[in-house]
CSV table of C-alpha atoms in Angstrom, one decimal:
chain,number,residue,atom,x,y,z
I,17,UNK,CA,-7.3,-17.7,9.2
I,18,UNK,CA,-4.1,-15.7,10.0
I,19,UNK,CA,-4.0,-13.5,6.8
I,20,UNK,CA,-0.9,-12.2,6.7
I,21,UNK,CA,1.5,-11.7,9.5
I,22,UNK,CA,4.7,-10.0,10.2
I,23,UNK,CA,7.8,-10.9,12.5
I,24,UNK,CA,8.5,-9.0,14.5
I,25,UNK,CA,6.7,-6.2,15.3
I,26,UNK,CA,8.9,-3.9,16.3
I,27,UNK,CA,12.9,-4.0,16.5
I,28,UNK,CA,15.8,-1.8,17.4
I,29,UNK,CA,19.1,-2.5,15.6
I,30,UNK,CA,22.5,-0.8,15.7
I,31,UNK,CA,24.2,0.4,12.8
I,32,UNK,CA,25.7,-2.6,11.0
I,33,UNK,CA,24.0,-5.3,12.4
I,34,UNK,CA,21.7,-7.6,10.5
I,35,UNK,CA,18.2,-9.1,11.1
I,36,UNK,CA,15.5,-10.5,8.9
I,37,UNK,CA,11.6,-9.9,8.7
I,38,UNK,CA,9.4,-12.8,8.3
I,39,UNK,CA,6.2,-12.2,6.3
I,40,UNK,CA,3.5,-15.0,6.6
I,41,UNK,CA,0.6,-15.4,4.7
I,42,UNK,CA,-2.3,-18.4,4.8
I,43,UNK,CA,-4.4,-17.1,1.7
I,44,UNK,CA,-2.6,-19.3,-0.9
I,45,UNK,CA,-1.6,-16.1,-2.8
I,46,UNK,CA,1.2,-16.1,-5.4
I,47,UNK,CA,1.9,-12.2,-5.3
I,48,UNK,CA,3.9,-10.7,-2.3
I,49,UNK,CA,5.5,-7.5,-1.8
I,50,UNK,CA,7.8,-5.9,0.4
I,51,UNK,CA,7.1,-1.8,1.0
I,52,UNK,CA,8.7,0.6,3.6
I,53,UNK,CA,6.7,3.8,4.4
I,54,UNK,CA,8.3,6.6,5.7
I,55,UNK,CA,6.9,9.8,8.1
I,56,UNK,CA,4.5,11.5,6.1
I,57,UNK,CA,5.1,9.5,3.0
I,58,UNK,CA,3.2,6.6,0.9
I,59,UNK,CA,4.4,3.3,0.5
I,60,UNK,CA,7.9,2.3,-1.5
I,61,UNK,CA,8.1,-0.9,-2.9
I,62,UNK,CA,11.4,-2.6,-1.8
I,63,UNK,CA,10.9,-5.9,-3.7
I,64,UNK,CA,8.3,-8.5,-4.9
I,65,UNK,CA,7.9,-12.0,-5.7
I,66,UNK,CA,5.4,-13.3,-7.8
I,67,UNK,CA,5.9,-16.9,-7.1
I,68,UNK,CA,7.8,-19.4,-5.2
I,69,UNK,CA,11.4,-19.4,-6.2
I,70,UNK,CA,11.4,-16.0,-8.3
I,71,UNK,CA,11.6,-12.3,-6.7
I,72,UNK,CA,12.5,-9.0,-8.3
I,73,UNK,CA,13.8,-5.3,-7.9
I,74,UNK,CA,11.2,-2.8,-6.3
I,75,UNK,CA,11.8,1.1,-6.6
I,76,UNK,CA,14.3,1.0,-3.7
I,77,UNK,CA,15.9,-2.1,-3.6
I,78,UNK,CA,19.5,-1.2,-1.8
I,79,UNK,CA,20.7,-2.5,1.4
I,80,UNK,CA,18.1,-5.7,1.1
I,81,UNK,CA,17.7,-8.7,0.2
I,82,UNK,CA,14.6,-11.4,-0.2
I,83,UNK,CA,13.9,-15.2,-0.4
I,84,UNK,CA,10.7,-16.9,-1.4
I,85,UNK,CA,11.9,-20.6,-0.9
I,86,UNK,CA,8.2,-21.4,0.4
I,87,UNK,CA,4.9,-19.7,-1.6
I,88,UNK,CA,3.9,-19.3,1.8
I,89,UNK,CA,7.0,-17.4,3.0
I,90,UNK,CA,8.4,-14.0,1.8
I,91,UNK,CA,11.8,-12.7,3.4
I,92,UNK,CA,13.2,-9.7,4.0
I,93,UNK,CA,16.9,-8.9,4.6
I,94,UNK,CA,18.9,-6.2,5.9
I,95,UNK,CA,22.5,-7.3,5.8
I,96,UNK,CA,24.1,-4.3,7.1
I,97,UNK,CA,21.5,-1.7,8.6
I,98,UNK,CA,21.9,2.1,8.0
I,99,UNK,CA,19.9,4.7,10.0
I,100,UNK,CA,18.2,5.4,6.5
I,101,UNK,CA,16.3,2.3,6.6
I,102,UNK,CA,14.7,3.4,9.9
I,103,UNK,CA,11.3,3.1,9.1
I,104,UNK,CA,7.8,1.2,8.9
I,105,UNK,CA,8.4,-2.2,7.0
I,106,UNK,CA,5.0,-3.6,4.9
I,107,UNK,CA,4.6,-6.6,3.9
I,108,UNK,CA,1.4,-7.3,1.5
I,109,UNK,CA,-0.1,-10.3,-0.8
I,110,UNK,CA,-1.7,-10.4,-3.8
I,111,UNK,CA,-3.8,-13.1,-5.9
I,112,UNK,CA,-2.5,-13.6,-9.4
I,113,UNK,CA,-3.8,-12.4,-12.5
I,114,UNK,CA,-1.4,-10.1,-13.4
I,115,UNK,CA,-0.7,-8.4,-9.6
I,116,UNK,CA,-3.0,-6.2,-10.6
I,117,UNK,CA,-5.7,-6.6,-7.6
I,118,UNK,CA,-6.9,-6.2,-4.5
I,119,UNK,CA,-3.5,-6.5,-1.8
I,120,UNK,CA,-3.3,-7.6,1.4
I,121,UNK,CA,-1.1,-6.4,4.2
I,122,UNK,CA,0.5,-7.1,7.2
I,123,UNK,CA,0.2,-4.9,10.2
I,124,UNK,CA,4.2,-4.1,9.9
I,125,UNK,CA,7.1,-3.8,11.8
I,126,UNK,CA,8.8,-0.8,13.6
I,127,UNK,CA,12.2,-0.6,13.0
I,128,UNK,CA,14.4,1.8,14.4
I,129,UNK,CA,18.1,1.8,13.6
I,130,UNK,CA,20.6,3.9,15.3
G,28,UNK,CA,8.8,7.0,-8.6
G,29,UNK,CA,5.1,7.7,-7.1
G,30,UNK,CA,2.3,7.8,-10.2
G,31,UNK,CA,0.1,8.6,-7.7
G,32,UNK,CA,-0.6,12.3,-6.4
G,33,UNK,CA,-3.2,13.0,-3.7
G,34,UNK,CA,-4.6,16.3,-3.2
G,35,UNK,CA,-5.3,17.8,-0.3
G,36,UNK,CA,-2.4,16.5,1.4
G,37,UNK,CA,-4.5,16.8,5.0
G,38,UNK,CA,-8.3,17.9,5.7
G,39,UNK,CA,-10.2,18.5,8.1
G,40,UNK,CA,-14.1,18.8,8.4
G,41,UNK,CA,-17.0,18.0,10.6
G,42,UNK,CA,-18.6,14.7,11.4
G,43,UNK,CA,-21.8,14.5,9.5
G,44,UNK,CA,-20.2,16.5,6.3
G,45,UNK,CA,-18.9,15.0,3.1
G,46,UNK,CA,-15.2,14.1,2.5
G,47,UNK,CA,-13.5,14.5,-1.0
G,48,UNK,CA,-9.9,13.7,-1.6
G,49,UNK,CA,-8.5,13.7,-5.4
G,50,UNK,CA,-5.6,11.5,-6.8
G,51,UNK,CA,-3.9,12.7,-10.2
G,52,UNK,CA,-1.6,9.9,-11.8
G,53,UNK,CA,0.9,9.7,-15.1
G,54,UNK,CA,0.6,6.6,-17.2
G,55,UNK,CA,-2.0,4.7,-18.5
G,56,UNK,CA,-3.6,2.3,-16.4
G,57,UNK,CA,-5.3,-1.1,-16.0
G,58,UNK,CA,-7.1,0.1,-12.3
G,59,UNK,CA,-6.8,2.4,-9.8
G,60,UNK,CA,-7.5,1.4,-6.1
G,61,UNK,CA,-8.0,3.6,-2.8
G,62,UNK,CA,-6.9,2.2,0.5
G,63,UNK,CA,-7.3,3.4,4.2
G,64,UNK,CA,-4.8,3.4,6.7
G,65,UNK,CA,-5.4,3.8,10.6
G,66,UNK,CA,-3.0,5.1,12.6
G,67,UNK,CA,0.1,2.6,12.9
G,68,UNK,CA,-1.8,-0.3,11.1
G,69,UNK,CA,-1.9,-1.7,7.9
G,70,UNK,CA,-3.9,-0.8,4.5
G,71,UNK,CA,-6.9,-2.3,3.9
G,72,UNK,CA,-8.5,-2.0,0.5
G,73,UNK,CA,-11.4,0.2,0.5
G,74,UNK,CA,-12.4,0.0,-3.7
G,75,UNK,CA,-11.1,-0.8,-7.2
G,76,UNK,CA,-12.0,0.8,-10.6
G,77,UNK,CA,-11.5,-0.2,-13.5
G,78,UNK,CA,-9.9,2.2,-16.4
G,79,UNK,CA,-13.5,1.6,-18.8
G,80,UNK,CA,-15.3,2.6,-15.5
G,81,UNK,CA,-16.9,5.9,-14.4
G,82,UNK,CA,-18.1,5.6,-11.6
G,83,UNK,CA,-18.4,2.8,-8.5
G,84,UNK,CA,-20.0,2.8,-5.1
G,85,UNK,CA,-19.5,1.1,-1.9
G,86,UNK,CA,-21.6,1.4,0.9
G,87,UNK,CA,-20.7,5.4,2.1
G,88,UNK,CA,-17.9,5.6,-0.7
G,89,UNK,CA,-18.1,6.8,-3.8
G,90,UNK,CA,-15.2,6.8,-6.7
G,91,UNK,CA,-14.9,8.5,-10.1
G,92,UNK,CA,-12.3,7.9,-12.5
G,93,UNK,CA,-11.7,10.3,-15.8
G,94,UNK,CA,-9.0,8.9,-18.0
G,95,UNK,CA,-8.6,11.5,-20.2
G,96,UNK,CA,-7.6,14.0,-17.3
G,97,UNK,CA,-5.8,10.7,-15.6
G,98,UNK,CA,-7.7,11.8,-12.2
G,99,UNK,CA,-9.8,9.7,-9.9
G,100,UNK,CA,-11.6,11.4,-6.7
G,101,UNK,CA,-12.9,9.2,-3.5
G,102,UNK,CA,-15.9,10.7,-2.0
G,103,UNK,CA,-16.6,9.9,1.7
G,104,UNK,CA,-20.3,10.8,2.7
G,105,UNK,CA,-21.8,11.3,6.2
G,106,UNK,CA,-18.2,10.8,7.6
G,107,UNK,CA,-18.3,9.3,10.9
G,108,UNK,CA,-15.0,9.7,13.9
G,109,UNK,CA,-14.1,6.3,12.9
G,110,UNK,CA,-13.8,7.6,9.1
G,111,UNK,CA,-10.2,9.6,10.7
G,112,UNK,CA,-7.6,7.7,9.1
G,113,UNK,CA,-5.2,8.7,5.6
G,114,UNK,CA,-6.5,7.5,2.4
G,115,UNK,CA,-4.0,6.2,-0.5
G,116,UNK,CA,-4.6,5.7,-4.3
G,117,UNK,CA,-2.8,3.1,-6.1
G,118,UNK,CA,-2.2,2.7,-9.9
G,119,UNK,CA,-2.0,-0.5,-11.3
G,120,UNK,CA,0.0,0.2,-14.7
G,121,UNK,CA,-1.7,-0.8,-18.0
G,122,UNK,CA,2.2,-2.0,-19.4
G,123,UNK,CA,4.3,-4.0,-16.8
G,124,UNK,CA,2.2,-4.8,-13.8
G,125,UNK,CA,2.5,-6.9,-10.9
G,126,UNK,CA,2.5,-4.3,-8.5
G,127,UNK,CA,0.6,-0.9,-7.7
G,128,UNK,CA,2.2,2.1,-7.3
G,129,UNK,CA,0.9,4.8,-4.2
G,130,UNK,CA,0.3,7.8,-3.5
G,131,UNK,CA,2.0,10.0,-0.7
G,132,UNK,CA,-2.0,10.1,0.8
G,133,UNK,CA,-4.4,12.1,2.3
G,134,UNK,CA,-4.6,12.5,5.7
G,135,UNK,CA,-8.4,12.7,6.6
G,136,UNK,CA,-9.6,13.9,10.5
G,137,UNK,CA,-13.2,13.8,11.5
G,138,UNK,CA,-14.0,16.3,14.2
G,139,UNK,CA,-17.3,15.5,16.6
């Protein structure tokens, strides 16, 4: 088994372009979240999902979008990059109960935007 | 905003001595959790206690948690080189959950 995986692992955009990470995960989990962690810093939850269909608002939700059309499947969005959102991109899964478990993450992707 | 407040920031000691890094959080919670991160990889969940728990082991880690001064401390024994790595705490919120909240992290280094 996979786990979870991220695509890609590292990218360099230019200021206003667009691009989407894929997170993957095999586990059947119904709990996935999208973090970005900074130099130095923790992790910021960008948005989350807890089921197919159904998403919601992180603590730093601006500039990105997400789609959870497949349980299997959690999208991330940047519709117009920014040099602020140069950073390390987590994805992680959860089981259900509540989200209040054990997560699972990706091994992230790099992206640098200049 | 981060619940979740790790103290020391950074520390250094010698392979062979005991590791202790404390995490201070806000609200009331359902769990806390500690994670480990290696350099440019993912977390990986290291222990989770509950808020009617003390105390839980795992293999070389040990974890206390004290509600009433909403503080938890991770205690690493015997580190070892591959023990180098930064250590998060995560709050799971008693009210709202669905997601954890971290800490900024400790960054531990193991020196031979």
């Amino acid at each position: 088994n996979a786990g979870v995986t991220q695509t890609p692992k590292f990218r360099v955009l230019k200021t206003g372009q667009s691009m989407t990470l894929l997170c993957a995960q095999d586990m059947n989990h119904e709990y996935m979240y999208w973090y970005r962690q900074d130099p130095g810093m923790g992790l910021r939850l960008i948005h989350y999902s807890v089921g197919e269909g159904t998403t919601a608002k992180g603590e730093v939700p601006d500039g990105y979008n997400v789609s959870r059309l497949k349980k299997q499947n959690f999208l991330l969005g940047l519709e117009s990059a920014a040099p602020s959102q140069t950073s390390v991109y987590f994805c992680a899964t959860a089981r259900g109960t509540g989200g209040w478990g054990e997560q699972f993450f990706g091994p992230g992707t790099r992206l640098t935007v200049l | 905003s981060q619940q979740g407040e790790e103290d020391p920031q950074a520390l250094s000691i010698q392979e062979g001595e005991n590791a202790t890094m404390n995490c201070s959080y806000k609200t009331s919670i359902n769990n806390l959790q500690w994670y480990r991160q290696n350099s440019g990889r993912g977390l990986v969940h290291l222990i989770l206690i509950r808020s009617n728990e003390r105390e839980k082991h795992s293999g070389r880690l040990r974890v206390t948690l004290d509600t009433s001064k909403k503080s938890s401390s991770l205690l690493i024994t015997a580190s070892r080189a591959a023990d180098t790595a930064s250590y998060f705490c995560a709050t799971a919120p008693f009210q709202g959950a669905q997601k954890l909240v971290f800490g900024q992290g400790t960054r531990l280094t193991i020196n031979p």
